[in-house]
Short mmCIF file of C-alpha atoms in Angstrom, two decimals:
data_model
loop_
_atom_site.label_atom_id
_atom_site.label_comp_id
_atom_site.label_asym_id
_atom_site.label_seq_id
_atom_site.Cartn_x
_atom_site.Cartn_y
_atom_site.Cartn_z
CA UNK A 1 -76.71 -132.23 96.11
CA UNK A 2 -78.85 -135.25 95.16
CA UNK A 3 -78.88 -136.70 91.47
CA UNK A 4 -77.52 -139.10 89.29
CA UNK A 5 -74.34 -138.59 89.36
CA UNK A 6 -74.37 -138.14 93.11
CA UNK A 7 -77.54 -140.61 94.02
CA UNK A 8 -76.78 -141.17 97.56
CA UNK A 9 -75.38 -139.09 100.89
CA UNK A 10 -72.40 -140.48 101.59
CA UNK A 11 -70.13 -137.73 102.72
CA UNK A 12 -66.31 -139.12 103.61
CA UNK A 13 -64.78 -137.28 106.75
CA UNK A 14 -61.71 -139.24 105.88
CA UNK A 15 -60.88 -136.71 103.00
CA UNK A 16 -60.27 -133.97 105.63
CA UNK A 17 -58.52 -135.72 108.35
CA UNK A 18 -54.82 -134.62 106.73
CA UNK A 19 -55.63 -131.78 105.76
CA UNK A 20 -52.83 -129.27 107.62
CA UNK A 21 -53.52 -125.89 106.42
CA UNK A 22 -56.63 -123.60 105.62
CA UNK A 23 -56.98 -122.55 102.18
CA UNK A 24 -56.59 -118.85 103.16
CA UNK A 25 -53.21 -119.61 104.25
CA UNK A 26 -52.34 -121.60 100.95
CA UNK A 27 -53.68 -119.17 98.81
CA UNK A 28 -51.21 -116.77 100.64
CA UNK A 29 -48.26 -118.95 100.11
CA UNK A 30 -49.19 -119.70 96.40
CA UNK A 31 -49.92 -116.10 95.28
CA UNK A 32 -46.91 -114.93 98.14
CA UNK A 33 -43.56 -113.86 96.43
CA UNK A 34 -41.98 -117.24 97.67
CA UNK A 35 -44.20 -119.33 94.78
CA UNK A 36 -41.93 -118.50 92.22
CA UNK A 37 -42.13 -119.00 88.62
CA UNK A 38 -44.90 -120.85 87.07
CA UNK A 39 -42.76 -123.94 87.00
CA UNK A 40 -42.31 -124.06 90.65
CA UNK A 41 -45.30 -122.99 91.62
CA UNK A 42 -46.31 -126.24 89.58
CA UNK A 43 -43.81 -128.01 91.71
CA UNK A 44 -44.71 -126.19 95.06
CA UNK A 45 -48.69 -127.40 94.30
CA UNK A 46 -48.11 -131.21 92.88
CA UNK A 47 -45.26 -132.14 96.01
CA UNK A 48 -46.67 -130.04 98.72
CA UNK A 49 -50.24 -128.32 98.63
CA UNK A 50 -52.02 -131.49 97.68
CA UNK A 51 -49.98 -134.42 99.16
CA UNK A 52 -48.92 -132.46 102.53
CA UNK A 53 -51.25 -129.79 103.34
CA UNK A 54 -54.31 -130.87 102.04
CA UNK A 55 -53.91 -134.49 101.89
CA UNK A 56 -54.49 -135.89 98.68
CA UNK A 57 -52.09 -137.94 96.96
CA UNK A 58 -54.62 -138.50 93.45
CA UNK A 59 -54.61 -134.99 92.17
CA UNK A 60 -55.26 -134.72 88.76
CA UNK A 61 -52.53 -133.13 86.20
CA UNK A 62 -55.62 -130.64 85.02
CA UNK A 63 -56.39 -130.09 89.08
CA UNK A 64 -52.43 -129.30 89.74
CA UNK A 65 -52.51 -127.35 86.41
CA UNK A 66 -55.87 -125.33 87.34
CA UNK A 67 -54.58 -124.48 90.84
CA UNK A 68 -50.82 -123.35 89.88
CA UNK A 69 -51.97 -120.90 86.79
CA UNK A 70 -54.53 -119.36 89.01
CA UNK A 71 -53.43 -115.35 90.19
CA UNK A 72 -56.86 -114.48 91.84
CA UNK A 73 -57.21 -114.89 95.25
CA UNK A 74 -60.87 -115.82 95.79
CA UNK A 75 -60.79 -118.03 92.25
CA UNK A 76 -57.70 -119.85 94.16
CA UNK A 77 -59.91 -120.18 97.64
CA UNK A 78 -62.93 -121.60 95.69
CA UNK A 79 -60.73 -124.10 93.43
CA UNK A 80 -58.72 -125.54 96.65
CA UNK A 81 -62.38 -125.88 98.48
CA UNK A 82 -63.78 -127.25 95.68
CA UNK A 83 -61.19 -130.05 95.16
CA UNK A 84 -61.10 -130.83 99.20
CA UNK A 85 -64.74 -130.92 99.22
CA UNK A 86 -65.04 -132.86 96.12
CA UNK A 87 -63.11 -135.77 97.83
CA UNK A 88 -65.32 -135.53 101.08
CA UNK A 89 -68.48 -135.90 98.76
CA UNK A 90 -69.43 -132.60 100.36
CA UNK A 91 -71.80 -130.84 98.35
CA UNK A 92 -73.08 -127.31 98.75
CA UNK A 93 -76.24 -125.87 97.49
CA UNK A 94 -74.68 -121.89 97.64
CA UNK A 95 -71.70 -119.80 98.70
CA UNK A 96 -74.17 -118.87 101.28
CA UNK A 97 -76.77 -120.54 103.86
CA UNK A 98 -79.42 -122.63 102.66
CA UNK A 99 -82.42 -123.73 104.08
CA UNK A 100 -81.74 -127.16 104.42
CA UNK A 101 -82.44 -129.33 107.71
CA UNK A 102 -78.96 -130.77 109.14
CA UNK A 103 -77.86 -133.18 111.71
CA UNK A 104 -77.15 -132.71 115.23
CA UNK A 105 -76.26 -134.70 116.96
CA UNK A 106 -75.59 -134.62 121.17
CA UNK A 107 -74.68 -136.09 123.97
CA UNK A 108 -74.25 -135.46 128.07
CA UNK A 109 -76.26 -133.03 130.54
CA UNK A 110 -79.44 -132.49 128.48
CA UNK A 111 -78.52 -134.20 125.64
CA UNK A 112 -82.23 -135.02 124.74
CA UNK A 113 -83.84 -131.57 124.96
CA UNK A 114 -81.99 -131.52 121.48
CA UNK A 115 -84.10 -134.43 119.61
CA UNK A 116 -86.36 -133.62 116.81
CA UNK A 117 -86.35 -130.53 115.25
CA UNK A 118 -85.21 -127.26 116.48
CA UNK A 119 -85.16 -124.00 114.92
CA UNK A 120 -81.20 -122.65 114.75
CA UNK A 121 -81.53 -120.21 117.00
CA UNK A 122 -82.95 -122.53 119.85
CA UNK A 123 -79.52 -124.24 119.63
CA UNK A 124 -77.99 -120.92 120.70
CA UNK A 125 -80.33 -120.46 123.46
CA UNK A 126 -79.52 -124.50 124.84
CA UNK A 127 -75.85 -123.74 125.50
CA UNK A 128 -76.68 -120.46 126.93
CA UNK A 129 -78.86 -121.71 129.41
CA UNK A 130 -76.62 -125.23 129.79
CA UNK A 131 -74.00 -123.34 130.45
CA UNK A 132 -75.40 -120.38 132.33
CA UNK A 133 -74.40 -117.35 130.32
CA UNK A 134 -75.16 -114.04 130.47
CA UNK A 135 -75.00 -112.56 126.82
CA UNK A 136 -75.89 -108.73 128.46
CA UNK A 137 -72.87 -109.16 130.34
CA UNK A 138 -70.60 -110.41 127.45
CA UNK A 139 -71.98 -108.17 125.00
CA UNK A 140 -71.45 -104.93 127.77
CA UNK A 141 -67.67 -106.69 127.63
CA UNK A 142 -67.56 -106.59 123.75
CA UNK A 143 -69.19 -103.33 123.37
CA UNK A 144 -66.47 -101.89 125.60
CA UNK A 145 -63.17 -103.22 124.31
CA UNK A 146 -61.50 -101.08 121.99
CA UNK A 147 -60.56 -103.32 119.14
CA UNK A 148 -59.38 -102.05 116.06
CA UNK A 149 -59.46 -104.13 112.50
CA UNK A 150 -55.94 -103.63 110.76
CA UNK A 151 -57.17 -105.57 107.52
CA UNK A 152 -58.38 -103.51 104.67
CA UNK A 153 -62.09 -103.44 103.83
CA UNK A 154 -61.99 -105.50 101.21
CA UNK A 155 -64.65 -107.91 101.86
CA UNK A 156 -63.62 -110.44 98.94
CA UNK A 157 -60.21 -110.96 99.95
CA UNK A 158 -60.22 -111.01 104.23
CA UNK A 159 -61.97 -114.68 104.95
CA UNK A 160 -60.75 -114.42 108.65
CA UNK A 161 -57.84 -114.58 110.65
CA UNK A 162 -54.64 -115.62 108.30
CA UNK A 163 -52.50 -116.68 111.21
CA UNK A 164 -54.49 -119.85 112.82
CA UNK A 165 -52.33 -121.71 111.13
CA UNK A 166 -49.50 -120.37 113.11
CA UNK A 167 -47.99 -123.50 115.25
CA UNK A 168 -49.05 -122.38 118.09
CA UNK A 169 -52.15 -122.50 117.55
CA UNK A 170 -51.70 -126.41 116.31
CA UNK A 171 -49.44 -127.30 119.48
CA UNK A 172 -50.40 -130.97 118.85
CA UNK A 173 -49.06 -130.45 115.26
CA UNK A 174 -45.55 -130.65 114.42
#
């Protein structure tokens, strides 16, 4: 991430603050029948996706065109993610996990126990201990719950629940 073009770690969290929809929601809208023809998609991206849904008011013509013309859902989600991440100055080493240390900030009861370096699993152990969780009991409940997945098993097409942008999940947003 750091290099001649990006010499300092200067992430901009304010670029993420106005985001109102997930890239999954946006890509579903752009690839759905309501998006219309190519001219309508271009207007949707320019007038709604960037300024209203992602809070990006300085999108370039190339970015708008690139998103509006993309027809593959995986590439579209990656483009939307990259455009948003670039403005927040978030550099991703991979699309998976990396072995880079990350900062952890904590306050409250026993927060001092999180000072210094910790293995990532130690954080989970701290949460379990602090909250007094019984993971064996939770595991038993999960194993006994008959959940049926109605989503087709196409790995690259499914990135999570699509209904998380529904208003009932965000009562504070209008």
